[in-house]
PDB file of C-alpha atoms in Angstrom:
ATOM      1  CA  MET J  61     151.654  89.299  93.047  1.00  0.00           C
ATOM      2  CA  ILE J  62     148.807  91.880  92.686  1.00  0.00           C
ATOM      3  CA  GLN J  63     145.560  90.540  93.998  1.00  0.00           C
ATOM      4  CA  ARG J  64     142.938  92.363  92.019  1.00  0.00           C
ATOM      5  CA  LEU J  65     140.002  91.351  94.327  1.00  0.00           C
ATOM      6  CA  GLU J  66     141.794  92.029  97.627  1.00  0.00           C
ATOM      7  CA  GLY J  67     139.267  92.907 100.230  1.00  0.00           C
ATOM      8  CA  LYS J  68     136.244  92.071  98.130  1.00  0.00           C
ATOM      9  CA  HIS J  69     133.549  89.870  99.718  1.00  0.00           C
ATOM     10  CA  ILE J  70     132.057  87.545  97.154  1.00  0.00           C
ATOM     11  CA  LEU J  71     129.051  85.288  97.691  1.00  0.00           C
ATOM     12  CA  ILE J  72     128.728  82.437  95.156  1.00  0.00           C
ATOM     13  CA  SER J  73     125.804  80.086  94.475  1.00  0.00           C
ATOM     14  CA  GLY J  74     126.532  76.694  93.113  1.00  0.00           C
ATOM     15  CA  ALA J  75     129.931  76.743  94.734  1.00  0.00           C
ATOM     16  CA  TYR J  76     130.114  72.914  94.765  1.00  0.00           C
ATOM     17  CA  GLY J  77     129.001  72.497  91.260  1.00  0.00           C
ATOM     18  CA  ARG J  78     131.283  71.706  88.220  1.00  0.00           C
ATOM     19  CA  LEU J  79     131.963  75.424  87.600  1.00  0.00           C
ATOM     20  CA  GLY J  80     131.829  76.738  91.009  1.00  0.00           C
ATOM     21  CA  LYS J  81     134.636  74.308  92.283  1.00  0.00           C
ATOM     22  CA  GLU J  82     136.817  75.823  89.714  1.00  0.00           C
ATOM     23  CA  ILE J  83     135.966  79.454  90.318  1.00  0.00           C
ATOM     24  CA  VAL J  84     136.263  79.581  94.158  1.00  0.00           C
ATOM     25  CA  PRO J  85     140.088  78.895  94.374  1.00  0.00           C
ATOM     26  CA  LEU J  86     140.715  81.383  91.573  1.00  0.00           C
ATOM     27  CA  LEU J  87     138.721  84.041  93.440  1.00  0.00           C
ATOM     28  CA  LYS J  88     140.774  83.449  96.532  1.00  0.00           C
ATOM     29  CA  GLU J  89     144.061  83.590  94.621  1.00  0.00           C
ATOM     30  CA  GLU J  90     142.938  87.151  93.590  1.00  0.00           C
ATOM     31  CA  GLY J  91     142.590  88.028  97.307  1.00  0.00           C
ATOM     32  CA  ALA J  92     138.763  87.716  97.571  1.00  0.00           C
ATOM     33  CA  ILE J  93     137.033  86.744 100.741  1.00  0.00           C
ATOM     34  CA  VAL J  94     134.684  83.982  99.436  1.00  0.00           C
ATOM     35  CA  MET J  95     131.476  82.854 100.888  1.00  0.00           C
ATOM     36  CA  ALA J  96     130.675  79.436  99.361  1.00  0.00           C
ATOM     37  CA  PRO J  97     127.548  78.041 100.987  1.00  0.00           C
ATOM     38  CA  SER J  98     126.328  74.573 100.056  1.00  0.00           C
ATOM     39  CA  ARG J  99     122.880  73.934  98.584  1.00  0.00           C
ATOM     40  CA  GLN J 100     121.609  72.818 101.988  1.00  0.00           C
ATOM     41  CA  GLU J 101     122.740  76.144 103.420  1.00  0.00           C
ATOM     42  CA  TRP J 102     121.362  78.226 100.813  1.00  0.00           C
ATOM     43  CA  ASP J 103     118.210  77.475  98.833  1.00  0.00           C
ATOM     44  CA  ILE J 104     118.331  80.171  96.130  1.00  0.00           C
ATOM     45  CA  CYS J 105     114.623  79.867  95.501  1.00  0.00           C
ATOM     46  CA  LEU J 106     113.730  81.101  99.009  1.00  0.00           C
ATOM     47  CA  HIS J 107     112.962  84.706  99.817  1.00  0.00           C
ATOM     48  CA  PRO J 108     114.158  85.906 102.156  1.00  0.00           C
ATOM     49  CA  CYS J 109     116.911  83.668 101.473  1.00  0.00           C
ATOM     50  CA  GLY J 110     117.647  82.657 105.221  1.00  0.00           C
ATOM     51  CA  LEU J 111     121.366  82.502 104.587  1.00  0.00           C
ATOM     52  CA  ALA J 112     123.671  83.342 107.531  1.00  0.00           C
ATOM     53  CA  MET J 113     126.363  85.592 105.959  1.00  0.00           C
ATOM     54  CA  PRO J 114     129.339  86.464 107.953  1.00  0.00           C
ATOM     55  CA  SER J 115     129.745  89.709 105.969  1.00  0.00           C
ATOM     56  CA  THR J 116     127.931  91.670 103.386  1.00  0.00           C
ATOM     57  CA  PRO J 117     128.928  90.606  99.840  1.00  0.00           C
ATOM     58  CA  ASP J 118     130.185  93.297  97.364  1.00  0.00           C
ATOM     59  CA  ILE J 119     129.631  90.770  94.589  1.00  0.00           C
ATOM     60  CA  ILE J 120     127.211  87.781  94.218  1.00  0.00           C
ATOM     61  CA  ILE J 121     128.161  85.167  91.469  1.00  0.00           C
ATOM     62  CA  HIS J 122     125.037  83.137  90.687  1.00  0.00           C
ATOM     63  CA  ALA J 123     126.404  79.853  89.145  1.00  0.00           C
ATOM     64  CA  ALA J 124     123.642  77.567  90.542  1.00  0.00           C
ATOM     65  CA  ALA J 125     121.372  76.246  87.846  1.00  0.00           C
ATOM     66  CA  TYR J 126     119.293  73.482  86.464  1.00  0.00           C
ATOM     67  CA  THR J 127     121.566  72.247  83.610  1.00  0.00           C
ATOM     68  CA  ASP J 128     120.180  69.002  82.398  1.00  0.00           C
ATOM     69  CA  VAL J 129     119.169  70.114  78.945  1.00  0.00           C
ATOM     70  CA  PRO J 130     117.256  66.910  77.792  1.00  0.00           C
ATOM     71  CA  ALA J 131     115.514  66.491  81.083  1.00  0.00           C
ATOM     72  CA  ALA J 132     114.376  70.184  80.947  1.00  0.00           C
ATOM     73  CA  GLU J 133     111.915  69.286  78.200  1.00  0.00           C
ATOM     74  CA  LYS J 134     110.087  66.971  80.579  1.00  0.00           C
ATOM     75  CA  GLU J 135     110.816  68.574  84.015  1.00  0.00           C
ATOM     76  CA  LYS J 136     109.757  71.983  82.866  1.00  0.00           C
ATOM     77  CA  ASP J 137     108.499  73.023  86.447  1.00  0.00           C
ATOM     78  CA  ALA J 138     111.729  72.078  88.010  1.00  0.00           C
ATOM     79  CA  CYS J 139     113.866  73.862  85.374  1.00  0.00           C
ATOM     80  CA  GLU J 140     111.899  76.945  85.549  1.00  0.00           C
ATOM     81  CA  TYR J 141     111.813  77.021  89.501  1.00  0.00           C
ATOM     82  CA  ILE J 142     115.586  77.003  89.683  1.00  0.00           C
ATOM     83  CA  ASN J 143     116.580  78.847  86.528  1.00  0.00           C
ATOM     84  CA  VAL J 144     113.941  81.654  86.626  1.00  0.00           C
ATOM     85  CA  ILE J 145     112.505  81.953  90.126  1.00  0.00           C
ATOM     86  CA  GLY J 146     115.910  81.188  91.733  1.00  0.00           C
ATOM     87  CA  THR J 147     117.545  83.772  89.631  1.00  0.00           C
ATOM     88  CA  LYS J 148     114.836  86.214  90.506  1.00  0.00           C
ATOM     89  CA  ARG J 149     115.432  85.590  94.224  1.00  0.00           C
ATOM     90  CA  VAL J 150     119.212  86.019  93.945  1.00  0.00           C
ATOM     91  CA  SER J 151     118.752  89.213  92.021  1.00  0.00           C
ATOM     92  CA  LYS J 152     116.528  90.544  94.807  1.00  0.00           C
ATOM     93  CA  LEU J 153     119.111  89.589  97.400  1.00  0.00           C
ATOM     94  CA  ALA J 154     121.853  91.322  95.491  1.00  0.00           C
ATOM     95  CA  HIS J 155     119.852  94.476  94.996  1.00  0.00           C
ATOM     96  CA  SER J 156     118.821  94.603  98.713  1.00  0.00           C
ATOM     97  CA  LEU J 157     122.533  94.344  99.666  1.00  0.00           C
ATOM     98  CA  ASN J 158     123.693  96.798  96.920  1.00  0.00           C
ATOM     99  CA  ALA J 159     125.891  94.022  95.588  1.00  0.00           C
ATOM    100  CA  LYS J 160     126.943  93.511  91.991  1.00  0.00           C
ATOM    101  CA  MET J 161     125.338  90.497  90.572  1.00  0.00           C
ATOM    102  CA  VAL J 162     127.199  88.232  88.115  1.00  0.00           C
ATOM    103  CA  TYR J 163     124.808  85.732  86.430  1.00  0.00           C
ATOM    104  CA  ILE J 164     126.176  82.674  84.614  1.00  0.00           C
ATOM    105  CA  SER J 165     123.970  82.357  81.575  1.00  0.00           C
ATOM    106  CA  SER J 166     124.394  80.144  78.555  1.00  0.00           C
ATOM    107  CA  ASP J 167     125.529  80.268  75.007  1.00  0.00           C
ATOM    108  CA  TYR J 168     122.387  78.380  74.244  1.00  0.00           C
ATOM    109  CA  VAL J 169     120.339  81.587  74.453  1.00  0.00           C
ATOM    110  CA  ASN J 170     121.712  82.320  71.017  1.00  0.00           C
ATOM    111  CA  ALA J 171     120.246  79.171  69.466  1.00  0.00           C
ATOM    112  CA  THR J 172     117.274  79.346  67.115  1.00  0.00           C
ATOM    113  CA  PRO J 173     114.971  77.817  68.142  1.00  0.00           C
ATOM    114  CA  MET J 174     115.608  77.729  71.806  1.00  0.00           C
ATOM    115  CA  GLY J 175     114.963  74.574  73.837  1.00  0.00           C
ATOM    116  CA  PHE J 176     113.367  74.975  77.319  1.00  0.00           C
ATOM    117  CA  TYR J 177     116.565  75.128  79.201  1.00  0.00           C
ATOM    118  CA  ALA J 178     117.857  78.008  76.993  1.00  0.00           C
ATOM    119  CA  PHE J 179     114.485  79.660  77.487  1.00  0.00           C
ATOM    120  CA  THR J 180     114.819  79.564  81.273  1.00  0.00           C
ATOM    121  CA  LYS J 181     118.559  80.909  81.025  1.00  0.00           C
ATOM    122  CA  LYS J 182     117.392  83.705  78.819  1.00  0.00           C
ATOM    123  CA  ALA J 183     114.491  84.568  81.140  1.00  0.00           C
ATOM    124  CA  GLY J 184     116.867  84.698  84.043  1.00  0.00           C
ATOM    125  CA  GLU J 185     118.830  87.551  82.199  1.00  0.00           C
ATOM    126  CA  TYR J 186     115.962  89.838  82.551  1.00  0.00           C
ATOM    127  CA  PHE J 187     116.478  89.973  86.403  1.00  0.00           C
ATOM    128  CA  VAL J 188     119.957  91.268  85.885  1.00  0.00           C
ATOM    129  CA  ASP J 189     120.675  94.977  85.775  1.00  0.00           C
ATOM    130  CA  GLY J 190     122.169  95.564  82.383  1.00  0.00           C
ATOM    131  CA  GLU J 191     124.110  98.686  83.400  1.00  0.00           C
ATOM    132  CA  ASN J 192     125.642  97.620  86.721  1.00  0.00           C
ATOM    133  CA  ASP J 193     125.488  93.839  86.770  1.00  0.00           C
ATOM    134  CA  MET J 194     126.990  91.263  84.588  1.00  0.00           C
ATOM    135  CA  VAL J 195     125.391  88.464  82.451  1.00  0.00           C
ATOM    136  CA  ILE J 196     128.033  85.919  81.299  1.00  0.00           C
ATOM    137  CA  ARG J 197     127.086  83.743  78.347  1.00  0.00           C
ATOM    138  CA  THR J 198     129.363  80.820  78.041  1.00  0.00           C
ATOM    139  CA  SER J 199     129.538  76.985  77.812  1.00  0.00           C
ATOM    140  CA  PHE J 200     131.935  74.593  79.411  1.00  0.00           C
ATOM    141  CA  LYS J 201     132.751  70.850  79.410  1.00  0.00           C
ATOM    142  CA  PRO J 202     134.490  68.572  81.916  1.00  0.00           C
ATOM    143  CA  ARG J 203     137.861  67.346  80.755  1.00  0.00           C
ATOM    144  CA  ASP J 204     136.821  63.796  81.331  1.00  0.00           C
ATOM    145  CA  MET J 205     133.675  64.130  79.235  1.00  0.00           C
ATOM    146  CA  TRP J 206     135.288  62.132  76.357  1.00  0.00           C
ATOM    147  CA  GLY J 207     137.977  59.589  76.709  1.00  0.00           C
ATOM    148  CA  GLU J 208     138.642  56.068  78.349  1.00  0.00           C
ATOM    149  CA  ASP J 209     135.924  56.447  80.904  1.00  0.00           C
ATOM    150  CA  GLY J 210     133.722  58.926  79.174  1.00  0.00           C
ATOM    151  CA  LEU J 211     131.730  59.298  75.974  1.00  0.00           C
ATOM    152  CA  ARG J 212     133.139  58.004  72.778  1.00  0.00           C
ATOM    153  CA  GLN J 213     130.766  59.835  70.463  1.00  0.00           C
ATOM    154  CA  VAL J 214     130.354  63.591  69.825  1.00  0.00           C
ATOM    155  CA  PHE J 215     127.676  65.323  67.821  1.00  0.00           C
ATOM    156  CA  HIS J 216     128.910  66.749  64.470  1.00  0.00           C
ATOM    157  CA  PRO J 217     128.891  69.239  62.955  1.00  0.00           C
ATOM    158  CA  VAL J 218     128.308  71.417  65.985  1.00  0.00           C
ATOM    159  CA  TYR J 219     130.103  74.823  66.239  1.00  0.00           C
ATOM    160  CA  THR J 220     130.817  76.250  69.655  1.00  0.00           C
ATOM    161  CA  ASN J 221     132.988  78.553  71.721  1.00  0.00           C
ATOM    162  CA  ALA J 222     132.902  76.121  74.570  1.00  0.00           C
ATOM    163  CA  ASP J 223     136.065  74.907  76.277  1.00  0.00           C
ATOM    164  CA  TRP J 224     137.040  73.008  79.427  1.00  0.00           C
ATOM    165  CA  THR J 225     135.538  74.004  82.768  1.00  0.00           C
ATOM    166  CA  ASP J 226     138.889  75.224  84.214  1.00  0.00           C
ATOM    167  CA  VAL J 227     139.592  77.321  81.133  1.00  0.00           C
ATOM    168  CA  ILE J 228     136.197  79.047  81.323  1.00  0.00           C
ATOM    169  CA  ALA J 229     136.417  79.517  85.089  1.00  0.00           C
ATOM    170  CA  TYR J 230     139.581  81.372  84.582  1.00  0.00           C
ATOM    171  CA  LYS J 231     138.055  83.721  82.093  1.00  0.00           C
ATOM    172  CA  ILE J 232     135.022  84.357  84.335  1.00  0.00           C
ATOM    173  CA  VAL J 233     137.213  85.417  87.141  1.00  0.00           C
ATOM    174  CA  GLU J 234     139.124  87.686  84.665  1.00  0.00           C
ATOM    175  CA  ALA J 235     135.744  89.301  83.874  1.00  0.00           C
ATOM    176  CA  VAL J 236     134.974  89.766  87.543  1.00  0.00           C
ATOM    177  CA  CYS J 237     138.534  91.312  88.197  1.00  0.00           C
ATOM    178  CA  LEU J 238     137.898  93.764  85.279  1.00  0.00           C
ATOM    179  CA  ASP J 239     134.596  94.761  86.807  1.00  0.00           C
ATOM    180  CA  LEU J 240     132.878  94.341  83.408  1.00  0.00           C
ATOM    181  CA  SER J 241     129.116  94.949  83.189  1.00  0.00           C
ATOM    182  CA  GLY J 242     126.279  94.156  80.793  1.00  0.00           C
ATOM    183  CA  THR J 243     126.355  91.027  78.585  1.00  0.00           C
ATOM    184  CA  VAL J 244     129.765  89.363  78.388  1.00  0.00           C
ATOM    185  CA  ASN J 245     130.536  86.540  76.026  1.00  0.00           C
ATOM    186  CA  ILE J 246     133.169  84.220  77.318  1.00  0.00           C
ATOM    187  CA  GLY J 247     134.856  81.213  75.417  1.00  0.00           C
ATOM    188  CA  THR J 248     137.681  80.301  73.066  1.00  0.00           C
ATOM    189  CA  PRO J 249     137.697  80.617  69.211  1.00  0.00           C
ATOM    190  CA  ARG J 250     135.057  78.979  67.091  1.00  0.00           C
ATOM    191  CA  LYS J 251     135.472  75.284  66.755  1.00  0.00           C
ATOM    192  CA  THR J 252     133.561  71.985  66.391  1.00  0.00           C
ATOM    193  CA  LEU J 253     132.838  69.865  69.371  1.00  0.00           C
ATOM    194  CA  TYR J 254     134.857  67.192  67.720  1.00  0.00           C
ATOM    195  CA  ASP J 255     137.903  69.630  67.631  1.00  0.00           C
ATOM    196  CA  LEU J 256     137.459  70.237  71.377  1.00  0.00           C
ATOM    197  CA  ALA J 257     137.124  66.484  72.199  1.00  0.00           C
ATOM    198  CA  TYR J 258     140.126  65.604  69.915  1.00  0.00           C
ATOM    199  CA  SER J 259     142.393  68.167  71.442  1.00  0.00           C
ATOM    200  CA  ALA J 260     142.436  66.304  74.652  1.00  0.00           C
ATOM    201  CA  TYR J 261     141.906  62.660  73.555  1.00  0.00           C
ATOM    202  CA  GLU J 262     144.066  62.191  70.486  1.00  0.00           C
ATOM    203  CA  ASP J 263     144.685  58.558  71.537  1.00  0.00           C
ATOM    204  CA  VAL J 264     141.055  57.673  71.861  1.00  0.00           C
ATOM    205  CA  GLN J 265     138.889  56.873  68.958  1.00  0.00           C
ATOM    206  CA  ILE J 266     135.997  59.471  69.040  1.00  0.00           C
ATOM    207  CA  VAL J 267     133.199  58.899  66.551  1.00  0.00           C
ATOM    208  CA  ASN J 268     131.115  61.739  64.962  1.00  0.00           C
ATOM    209  CA  VAL J 269     127.536  61.217  65.329  1.00  0.00           C
ATOM    210  CA  GLU J 270     125.073  63.186  63.100  1.00  0.00           C
ATOM    211  CA  VAL J 271     122.585  65.086  65.228  1.00  0.00           C
ATOM    212  CA  ALA J 272     119.735  64.393  62.878  1.00  0.00           C
ATOM    213  CA  ASP J 273     120.296  60.668  63.438  1.00  0.00           C
ATOM    214  CA  LYS J 274     119.451  60.973  67.053  1.00  0.00           C
ATOM    215  CA  LYS J 275     115.916  61.185  68.569  1.00  0.00           C
ATOM    216  CA  LEU J 276     116.745  63.496  71.400  1.00  0.00           C
ATOM    217  CA  GLY J 277     113.375  64.866  72.253  1.00  0.00           C
ATOM    218  CA  TYR J 278     114.701  68.459  71.994  1.00  0.00           C
ATOM    219  CA  THR J 279     116.434  70.569  69.387  1.00  0.00           C
ATOM    220  CA  TYR J 280     120.203  70.362  69.777  1.00  0.00           C
ATOM    221  CA  PRO J 281     121.769  73.674  68.780  1.00  0.00           C
ATOM    222  CA  ARG J 282     124.177  73.268  65.869  1.00  0.00           C
ATOM    223  CA  ASP J 283     125.919  76.606  66.221  1.00  0.00           C
ATOM    224  CA  THR J 284     126.025  78.811  69.360  1.00  0.00           C
ATOM    225  CA  CYS J 285     129.229  80.738  68.535  1.00  0.00           C
ATOM    226  CA  MET J 286     129.401  84.383  69.678  1.00  0.00           C
ATOM    227  CA  ASP J 287     131.446  87.542  69.301  1.00  0.00           C
ATOM    228  CA  LEU J 288     133.630  87.001  72.275  1.00  0.00           C
ATOM    229  CA  THR J 289     134.373  89.553  74.933  1.00  0.00           C
ATOM    230  CA  ILE J 290     137.109  87.428  76.707  1.00  0.00           C
TER     231      ILE J 290
END
């Protein structure tokens, strides 16, 4: 088996988050030497970062983020601190080490109008070198989001390229292996959220809920589909 990242030293923020936990083993399967510090070991908002690194990374994957979209409308300072200031600090670290930065952004940056969460993710993109680094716009859902112990309702109609976290993680690692740069759109073909939910939970009654019928306190994007790179 060819290991396409053999000998590459990769530092990842958010390694213990939903996405990070899927990415780390895939990177190792490709031969990468992965540094996966916890949140306690690496506060991404600090500069200098104070992180003890056993080796100098060739690539820094920035997956840590404030991701609570509804709460972001009320906790704007916290959201901005992590998604904007944190990304700026990670970018400075990457450039100081001459490491390639891979920034996990969001498909929500394509929404009009953008909510505050999307605004901060879009702002974070400006700290990424468009020629040498990589911005990944994507969206992912946990496989247990809908089902027996999860939600029974799904907003509809909402169109997306989102897929399950493990599916998207695989595609992200593929983009890293291919050494892509610039803005990379990752997902699976256009579908509704209901289609995604039903694909895994055919035996569970999932109810469509019209977005307009819910008082969410923020604008829920109805269509975040992209021209996919991977």
